[in-house]
Amino acid sequence: MIYFVGAGPGASDLITVRGQRLLECAEIVIYTGSLVNPALLESVREDCEVHNSAFMTLSQVLEVMERGAETGKEIVRLHTGDPCLYGAIREQMDGLDARGLPYEVCPGVSSFCGAAASLKAEYTLPGLTQSVIITRAPGNTDVPRQEALSALASHGASMVLFLSAGLLPQVRDSLLQGAYTEDTPCAIVYKATWEDEIIVRGPLHRLPEMARENGIEKTALIVVGEFLEGGYELSRLYAPDFSTAFRQGTKPPE
Ligand code: SAH
């Protein structure tokens, strides 16, 4: 069987229990060398064949998978964070479908969750925003025109930008065309949950400088929005007068 496994955001103990077990059983591992923590590879079997996909093309990845599957090997394709975001797994799954090879996907902790944990932040605050926009600036991969940052910024929702740390002047300018202001709080989270993680906070107008002053050009998330600092309302779920299937609410005292 072939398993696409989310490796988590960085720290090697942030892989899921299922992912760790699959890794320990694997006879072939193909890992995303640019971002997966190499410490995770310490738990593979001694006879495991390990490939770094940073040096491979899609067809080479598929060849390794096909060869392994034909000889009945357990194969793990280890992707950073959760494979469903910017993981290029669809093209691999389509390639496997075309070859009639079965596979499964084991989710992981995405870096946008790792970053929130490091920031001790909640993206969805009542009274402030109930939406998180996950996007990127156009780079090697284009972004559809209707998803332009300036258009997405019109919502003023919490926003997480992947793959954009090298494009911050244009990111800032585009975001300022929407509902964010020069003072909207932002953070750059470099290598969230890794030992050399760096967090820089500041107002949107300083975004490019914040990265430059800290030498950050890649492996970072940009998070933007009032959720980083703004006021909010208490949740209804834990309000004393709110009844749920599990708890009978009481009327608040007059
Ligand atoms: N599937 C991954 C994202 C892969 S795209 C996930 O769910 O996290 C690669 C981009 O993800 C990087 O350019 C960077 O923007 C972001 N990224 C991945 N790991 C990161 C980390 N530990 N800290 C900050 N950003 C990270």
PDB file of N, CA, C and O and ligand atoms in Angstrom, residues 6-11 32 34-36 79-88 108-115 118 135-136 160-165 188-194 197-198 217-222, ligand 1:
ATOM      1  N   GLY A   6       1.081  13.138   6.297  1.00  0.00           N
ATOM      2  CA  GLY A   6       1.443  14.488   6.720  1.00  0.00           C
ATOM      3  C   GLY A   6       2.467  14.405   7.831  1.00  0.00           C
ATOM      4  O   GLY A   6       2.230  13.752   8.851  1.00  0.00           O
ATOM      5  N   ALA A   7       3.607  15.066   7.627  1.00  0.00           N
ATOM      6  CA  ALA A   7       4.700  14.985   8.599  1.00  0.00           C
ATOM      7  C   ALA A   7       4.532  15.964   9.747  1.00  0.00           C
ATOM      8  O   ALA A   7       5.252  15.903  10.735  1.00  0.00           O
ATOM      9  N   GLY A   8       3.561  16.892   9.611  1.00  0.00           N
ATOM     10  CA  GLY A   8       3.440  17.947  10.615  1.00  0.00           C
ATOM     11  C   GLY A   8       4.327  19.123  10.245  1.00  0.00           C
ATOM     12  O   GLY A   8       5.082  19.076   9.268  1.00  0.00           O
ATOM     13  N   PRO A   9       4.239  20.206  11.035  1.00  0.00           N
ATOM     14  CA  PRO A   9       4.871  21.460  10.642  1.00  0.00           C
ATOM     15  C   PRO A   9       6.390  21.510  10.819  1.00  0.00           C
ATOM     16  O   PRO A   9       7.046  22.335  10.201  1.00  0.00           O
ATOM     17  N   GLY A  10       6.925  20.671  11.673  1.00  0.00           N
ATOM     18  CA  GLY A  10       8.375  20.756  11.885  1.00  0.00           C
ATOM     19  C   GLY A  10       8.836  19.861  13.015  1.00  0.00           C
ATOM     20  O   GLY A  10       9.460  18.833  12.785  1.00  0.00           O
ATOM     21  N   ALA A  11       8.476  20.223  14.244  1.00  0.00           N
ATOM     22  CA  ALA A  11       8.895  19.419  15.409  1.00  0.00           C
ATOM     23  C   ALA A  11       8.559  17.956  15.134  1.00  0.00           C
ATOM     24  O   ALA A  11       7.444  17.634  14.699  1.00  0.00           O
ATOM     25  N   THR A  32       9.630  14.967   1.377  1.00  0.00           N
ATOM     26  CA  THR A  32       9.825  16.301   0.807  1.00  0.00           C
ATOM     27  C   THR A  32      11.012  16.933   1.521  1.00  0.00           C
ATOM     28  O   THR A  32      10.874  17.516   2.593  1.00  0.00           O
ATOM     29  N   SER A  34      12.855  19.475   1.214  1.00  0.00           N
ATOM     30  CA  SER A  34      13.014  20.897   1.494  1.00  0.00           C
ATOM     31  C   SER A  34      12.401  21.295   2.824  1.00  0.00           C
ATOM     32  O   SER A  34      12.806  22.288   3.415  1.00  0.00           O
ATOM     33  N   LEU A  35      11.432  20.540   3.339  1.00  0.00           N
ATOM     34  CA  LEU A  35      10.709  21.013   4.522  1.00  0.00           C
ATOM     35  C   LEU A  35      10.478  19.977   5.620  1.00  0.00           C
ATOM     36  O   LEU A  35      10.204  20.345   6.752  1.00  0.00           O
ATOM     37  N   VAL A  36      10.576  18.706   5.294  1.00  0.00           N
ATOM     38  CA  VAL A  36      10.319  17.692   6.327  1.00  0.00           C
ATOM     39  C   VAL A  36      11.524  17.621   7.260  1.00  0.00           C
ATOM     40  O   VAL A  36      12.679  17.620   6.813  1.00  0.00           O
ATOM     41  N   HIS A  79       4.892  14.138   3.324  1.00  0.00           N
ATOM     42  CA  HIS A  79       4.746  15.550   2.932  1.00  0.00           C
ATOM     43  C   HIS A  79       4.744  16.442   4.164  1.00  0.00           C
ATOM     44  O   HIS A  79       4.230  16.061   5.215  1.00  0.00           O
ATOM     45  N   THR A  80       5.236  17.649   4.011  1.00  0.00           N
ATOM     46  CA  THR A  80       5.270  18.560   5.142  1.00  0.00           C
ATOM     47  C   THR A  80       3.856  19.030   5.527  1.00  0.00           C
ATOM     48  O   THR A  80       2.976  19.116   4.677  1.00  0.00           O
ATOM     49  N   GLY A  81       3.659  19.311   6.802  1.00  0.00           N
ATOM     50  CA  GLY A  81       2.377  19.816   7.281  1.00  0.00           C
ATOM     51  C   GLY A  81       1.279  18.809   7.007  1.00  0.00           C
ATOM     52  O   GLY A  81       1.408  17.628   7.322  1.00  0.00           O
ATOM     53  N   ASP A  82       0.179  19.276   6.429  1.00  0.00           N
ATOM     54  CA  ASP A  82      -0.858  18.371   5.924  1.00  0.00           C
ATOM     55  C   ASP A  82      -0.739  18.354   4.401  1.00  0.00           C
ATOM     56  O   ASP A  82      -0.613  19.413   3.782  1.00  0.00           O
ATOM     57  N   PRO A  83      -0.821  17.163   3.826  1.00  0.00           N
ATOM     58  CA  PRO A  83      -0.610  17.088   2.371  1.00  0.00           C
ATOM     59  C   PRO A  83      -1.669  17.803   1.543  1.00  0.00           C
ATOM     60  O   PRO A  83      -1.455  18.058   0.362  1.00  0.00           O
ATOM     61  N   CYS A  84      -2.807  18.168   2.152  1.00  0.00           N
ATOM     62  CA  CYS A  84      -3.888  18.743   1.334  1.00  0.00           C
ATOM     63  C   CYS A  84      -3.653  20.208   0.996  1.00  0.00           C
ATOM     64  O   CYS A  84      -4.404  20.787   0.222  1.00  0.00           O
ATOM     65  N   LEU A  85      -2.628  20.818   1.573  1.00  0.00           N
ATOM     66  CA  LEU A  85      -2.362  22.225   1.252  1.00  0.00           C
ATOM     67  C   LEU A  85      -1.029  22.359   0.533  1.00  0.00           C
ATOM     68  O   LEU A  85       0.027  22.032   1.113  1.00  0.00           O
ATOM     69  N   TYR A  86      -1.065  22.840  -0.696  1.00  0.00           N
ATOM     70  CA  TYR A  86       0.145  23.086  -1.482  1.00  0.00           C
ATOM     71  C   TYR A  86       1.072  21.866  -1.468  1.00  0.00           C
ATOM     72  O   TYR A  86       2.289  22.013  -1.413  1.00  0.00           O
ATOM     73  N   GLY A  87       0.484  20.696  -1.486  1.00  0.00           N
ATOM     74  CA  GLY A  87       1.286  19.476  -1.381  1.00  0.00           C
ATOM     75  C   GLY A  87       1.529  18.797  -2.718  1.00  0.00           C
ATOM     76  O   GLY A  87       2.305  17.845  -2.785  1.00  0.00           O
ATOM     77  N   ALA A  88       0.883  19.274  -3.766  1.00  0.00           N
ATOM     78  CA  ALA A  88       0.997  18.626  -5.092  1.00  0.00           C
ATOM     79  C   ALA A  88       0.725  17.125  -4.976  1.00  0.00           C
ATOM     80  O   ALA A  88       1.403  16.319  -5.625  1.00  0.00           O
ATOM     81  N   GLY A 108      -2.025  15.414   8.515  1.00  0.00           N
ATOM     82  CA  GLY A 108      -0.977  15.906   9.417  1.00  0.00           C
ATOM     83  C   GLY A 108      -1.362  17.268   9.961  1.00  0.00           C
ATOM     84  O   GLY A 108      -2.379  17.833   9.575  1.00  0.00           O
ATOM     85  N   VAL A 109      -0.557  17.785  10.844  1.00  0.00           N
ATOM     86  CA  VAL A 109      -0.796  19.128  11.401  1.00  0.00           C
ATOM     87  C   VAL A 109      -0.197  20.142  10.429  1.00  0.00           C
ATOM     88  O   VAL A 109       1.022  20.152  10.224  1.00  0.00           O
ATOM     89  N   SER A 110      -1.049  20.947   9.829  1.00  0.00           N
ATOM     90  CA  SER A 110      -0.527  21.939   8.886  1.00  0.00           C
ATOM     91  C   SER A 110       0.279  23.014   9.619  1.00  0.00           C
ATOM     92  O   SER A 110       0.032  23.308  10.787  1.00  0.00           O
ATOM     93  N   SER A 111       1.179  23.638   8.874  1.00  0.00           N
ATOM     94  CA  SER A 111       1.992  24.692   9.494  1.00  0.00           C
ATOM     95  C   SER A 111       1.128  25.878   9.929  1.00  0.00           C
ATOM     96  O   SER A 111       1.509  26.610  10.839  1.00  0.00           O
ATOM     97  N   PHE A 112      -0.052  26.062   9.304  1.00  0.00           N
ATOM     98  CA  PHE A 112      -0.854  27.212   9.756  1.00  0.00           C
ATOM     99  C   PHE A 112      -1.435  26.944  11.144  1.00  0.00           C
ATOM    100  O   PHE A 112      -1.710  27.885  11.893  1.00  0.00           O
ATOM    101  N   CYS A 113      -1.581  25.670  11.500  1.00  0.00           N
ATOM    102  CA  CYS A 113      -1.986  25.331  12.870  1.00  0.00           C
ATOM    103  C   CYS A 113      -0.775  25.424  13.799  1.00  0.00           C
ATOM    104  O   CYS A 113      -0.890  25.919  14.927  1.00  0.00           O
ATOM    105  N   GLY A 114       0.365  24.968  13.316  1.00  0.00           N
ATOM    106  CA  GLY A 114       1.593  25.085  14.116  1.00  0.00           C
ATOM    107  C   GLY A 114       1.900  26.544  14.425  1.00  0.00           C
ATOM    108  O   GLY A 114       2.298  26.895  15.552  1.00  0.00           O
ATOM    109  N   ALA A 115       1.690  27.407  13.421  1.00  0.00           N
ATOM    110  CA  ALA A 115       1.973  28.838  13.623  1.00  0.00           C
ATOM    111  C   ALA A 115       1.016  29.432  14.662  1.00  0.00           C
ATOM    112  O   ALA A 115       1.429  30.207  15.522  1.00  0.00           O
ATOM    113  N   SER A 118       2.191  28.458  18.029  1.00  0.00           N
ATOM    114  CA  SER A 118       3.361  29.234  18.448  1.00  0.00           C
ATOM    115  C   SER A 118       2.981  30.663  18.818  1.00  0.00           C
ATOM    116  O   SER A 118       3.545  31.238  19.738  1.00  0.00           O
ATOM    117  N   THR A 135      -4.168  31.404   1.639  1.00  0.00           N
ATOM    118  CA  THR A 135      -3.842  31.716   0.250  1.00  0.00           C
ATOM    119  C   THR A 135      -2.347  31.932   0.088  1.00  0.00           C
ATOM    120  O   THR A 135      -1.561  31.627   1.010  1.00  0.00           O
ATOM    121  N   ARG A 136      -1.968  32.443  -1.055  1.00  0.00           N
ATOM    122  CA  ARG A 136      -0.559  32.713  -1.344  1.00  0.00           C
ATOM    123  C   ARG A 136      -0.482  33.863  -2.340  1.00  0.00           C
ATOM    124  O   ARG A 136      -1.453  34.144  -3.046  1.00  0.00           O
ATOM    125  N   VAL A 160      -3.916  33.765   6.238  1.00  0.00           N
ATOM    126  CA  VAL A 160      -2.628  33.072   6.332  1.00  0.00           C
ATOM    127  C   VAL A 160      -2.074  32.941   4.929  1.00  0.00           C
ATOM    128  O   VAL A 160      -2.741  32.397   4.042  1.00  0.00           O
ATOM    129  N   LEU A 161      -0.868  33.439   4.742  1.00  0.00           N
ATOM    130  CA  LEU A 161      -0.232  33.353   3.423  1.00  0.00           C
ATOM    131  C   LEU A 161       0.906  32.352   3.459  1.00  0.00           C
ATOM    132  O   LEU A 161       1.866  32.510   4.222  1.00  0.00           O
ATOM    133  N   PHE A 162       0.783  31.336   2.642  1.00  0.00           N
ATOM    134  CA  PHE A 162       1.859  30.376   2.426  1.00  0.00           C
ATOM    135  C   PHE A 162       2.734  30.892   1.278  1.00  0.00           C
ATOM    136  O   PHE A 162       2.291  31.708   0.464  1.00  0.00           O
ATOM    137  N   LEU A 163       3.943  30.380   1.184  1.00  0.00           N
ATOM    138  CA  LEU A 163       4.785  30.511  -0.018  1.00  0.00           C
ATOM    139  C   LEU A 163       4.959  31.951  -0.487  1.00  0.00           C
ATOM    140  O   LEU A 163       5.120  32.197  -1.676  1.00  0.00           O
ATOM    141  N   SER A 164       4.914  32.897   0.436  1.00  0.00           N
ATOM    142  CA  SER A 164       4.902  34.303   0.026  1.00  0.00           C
ATOM    143  C   SER A 164       5.968  35.148   0.716  1.00  0.00           C
ATOM    144  O   SER A 164       6.010  36.363   0.523  1.00  0.00           O
ATOM    145  N   ALA A 165       6.834  34.524   1.514  1.00  0.00           N
ATOM    146  CA  ALA A 165       7.768  35.298   2.332  1.00  0.00           C
ATOM    147  C   ALA A 165       8.767  36.093   1.494  1.00  0.00           C
ATOM    148  O   ALA A 165       9.319  37.087   1.968  1.00  0.00           O
ATOM    149  N   ILE A 188       5.061  37.275  11.203  1.00  0.00           N
ATOM    150  CA  ILE A 188       5.787  36.351  10.327  1.00  0.00           C
ATOM    151  C   ILE A 188       6.239  35.219  11.238  1.00  0.00           C
ATOM    152  O   ILE A 188       6.869  35.466  12.274  1.00  0.00           O
ATOM    153  N   VAL A 189       5.872  34.004  10.869  1.00  0.00           N
ATOM    154  CA  VAL A 189       6.311  32.855  11.671  1.00  0.00           C
ATOM    155  C   VAL A 189       7.234  32.020  10.794  1.00  0.00           C
ATOM    156  O   VAL A 189       6.804  31.382   9.828  1.00  0.00           O
ATOM    157  N   TYR A 190       8.505  32.078  11.129  1.00  0.00           N
ATOM    158  CA  TYR A 190       9.524  31.333  10.385  1.00  0.00           C
ATOM    159  C   TYR A 190       9.745  29.993  11.070  1.00  0.00           C
ATOM    160  O   TYR A 190       9.929  29.933  12.281  1.00  0.00           O
ATOM    161  N   LYS A 191       9.653  28.917  10.303  1.00  0.00           N
ATOM    162  CA  LYS A 191       9.888  27.559  10.801  1.00  0.00           C
ATOM    163  C   LYS A 191       9.107  27.282  12.103  1.00  0.00           C
ATOM    164  O   LYS A 191       9.675  26.902  13.130  1.00  0.00           O
ATOM    165  N   ALA A 192       7.808  27.494  12.012  1.00  0.00           N
ATOM    166  CA  ALA A 192       6.941  27.241  13.169  1.00  0.00           C
ATOM    167  C   ALA A 192       7.189  25.850  13.727  1.00  0.00           C
ATOM    168  O   ALA A 192       7.233  24.870  12.969  1.00  0.00           O
ATOM    169  N   THR A 193       7.365  25.768  15.017  1.00  0.00           N
ATOM    170  CA  THR A 193       7.551  24.544  15.822  1.00  0.00           C
ATOM    171  C   THR A 193       8.926  23.887  15.651  1.00  0.00           C
ATOM    172  O   THR A 193       9.210  22.881  16.288  1.00  0.00           O
ATOM    173  N   TRP A 194       9.782  24.437  14.778  1.00  0.00           N
ATOM    174  CA  TRP A 194      11.160  23.934  14.702  1.00  0.00           C
ATOM    175  C   TRP A 194      11.948  24.569  15.861  1.00  0.00           C
ATOM    176  O   TRP A 194      11.523  25.569  16.438  1.00  0.00           O
ATOM    177  N   GLU A 197      12.722  28.292  15.293  1.00  0.00           N
ATOM    178  CA  GLU A 197      11.553  29.132  14.972  1.00  0.00           C
ATOM    179  C   GLU A 197      11.826  30.601  15.313  1.00  0.00           C
ATOM    180  O   GLU A 197      12.472  30.900  16.307  1.00  0.00           O
ATOM    181  N   ILE A 198      11.316  31.485  14.453  1.00  0.00           N
ATOM    182  CA  ILE A 198      11.371  32.924  14.757  1.00  0.00           C
ATOM    183  C   ILE A 198       9.962  33.493  14.566  1.00  0.00           C
ATOM    184  O   ILE A 198       9.309  33.192  13.561  1.00  0.00           O
ATOM    185  N   GLU A 217      13.395  34.832   4.368  1.00  0.00           N
ATOM    186  CA  GLU A 217      13.038  34.873   2.943  1.00  0.00           C
ATOM    187  C   GLU A 217      12.150  33.714   2.536  1.00  0.00           C
ATOM    188  O   GLU A 217      11.531  33.731   1.476  1.00  0.00           O
ATOM    189  N   LYS A 218      12.168  32.633   3.350  1.00  0.00           N
ATOM    190  CA  LYS A 218      11.341  31.466   2.984  1.00  0.00           C
ATOM    191  C   LYS A 218      10.996  30.678   4.235  1.00  0.00           C
ATOM    192  O   LYS A 218      11.368  31.070   5.335  1.00  0.00           O
ATOM    193  N   THR A 219      10.314  29.559   4.032  1.00  0.00           N
ATOM    194  CA  THR A 219       9.862  28.697   5.141  1.00  0.00           C
ATOM    195  C   THR A 219       9.172  29.510   6.232  1.00  0.00           C
ATOM    196  O   THR A 219       9.426  29.338   7.421  1.00  0.00           O
ATOM    197  N   ALA A 220       8.320  30.400   5.792  1.00  0.00           N
ATOM    198  CA  ALA A 220       7.613  31.237   6.761  1.00  0.00           C
ATOM    199  C   ALA A 220       6.164  31.404   6.340  1.00  0.00           C
ATOM    200  O   ALA A 220       5.837  31.304   5.154  1.00  0.00           O
ATOM    201  N   LEU A 221       5.329  31.645   7.324  1.00  0.00           N
ATOM    202  CA  LEU A 221       3.939  31.993   7.070  1.00  0.00           C
ATOM    203  C   LEU A 221       3.744  33.447   7.461  1.00  0.00           C
ATOM    204  O   LEU A 221       4.334  33.916   8.444  1.00  0.00           O
ATOM    205  N   ILE A 222       2.911  34.124   6.697  1.00  0.00           N
ATOM    206  CA  ILE A 222       2.524  35.486   7.037  1.00  0.00           C
ATOM    207  C   ILE A 222       1.086  35.394   7.539  1.00  0.00           C
ATOM    208  O   ILE A 222       0.221  34.863   6.831  1.00  0.00           O
TER     209      ILE A 222
HETATM  210  N1  SAH B   1       1.465  21.247   3.263  1.00  0.00           N
HETATM  211  C1  SAH B   1       2.208  22.249   4.000  1.00  0.00           C
HETATM  212  C2  SAH B   1       2.523  23.465   3.156  1.00  0.00           C
HETATM  213  C3  SAH B   1       3.512  23.176   2.040  1.00  0.00           C
HETATM  214  S1  SAH B   1       3.863  24.566   1.057  1.00  0.00           S
HETATM  215  C4  SAH B   1       1.443  22.599   5.279  1.00  0.00           C
HETATM  216  O1  SAH B   1       0.337  22.117   5.490  1.00  0.00           O
HETATM  217  O2  SAH B   1       1.989  23.339   6.088  1.00  0.00           O
HETATM  218  C5  SAH B   1       5.350  25.150   1.765  1.00  0.00           C
HETATM  219  C6  SAH B   1       5.124  26.447   2.507  1.00  0.00           C
HETATM  220  O3  SAH B   1       4.476  26.150   3.729  1.00  0.00           O
HETATM  221  C7  SAH B   1       6.377  27.194   2.909  1.00  0.00           C
HETATM  222  O4  SAH B   1       6.830  28.021   1.865  1.00  0.00           O
HETATM  223  C8  SAH B   1       5.880  28.026   4.056  1.00  0.00           C
HETATM  224  O5  SAH B   1       5.136  29.121   3.604  1.00  0.00           O
HETATM  225  C9  SAH B   1       4.914  27.060   4.710  1.00  0.00           C
HETATM  226  N2  SAH B   1       5.508  26.286   5.799  1.00  0.00           N
HETATM  227  C10 SAH B   1       5.688  24.954   5.863  1.00  0.00           C
HETATM  228  N3  SAH B   1       6.189  24.596   7.058  1.00  0.00           N
HETATM  229  C11 SAH B   1       6.319  25.731   7.769  1.00  0.00           C
HETATM  230  C12 SAH B   1       6.724  26.029   9.100  1.00  0.00           C
HETATM  231  N4  SAH B   1       7.111  25.088   9.941  1.00  0.00           N
HETATM  232  N5  SAH B   1       6.706  27.317   9.493  1.00  0.00           N
HETATM  233  C13 SAH B   1       6.285  28.300   8.684  1.00  0.00           C
HETATM  234  N6  SAH B   1       5.881  28.081   7.418  1.00  0.00           N
HETATM  235  C14 SAH B   1       5.883  26.813   6.979  1.00  0.00           C
END
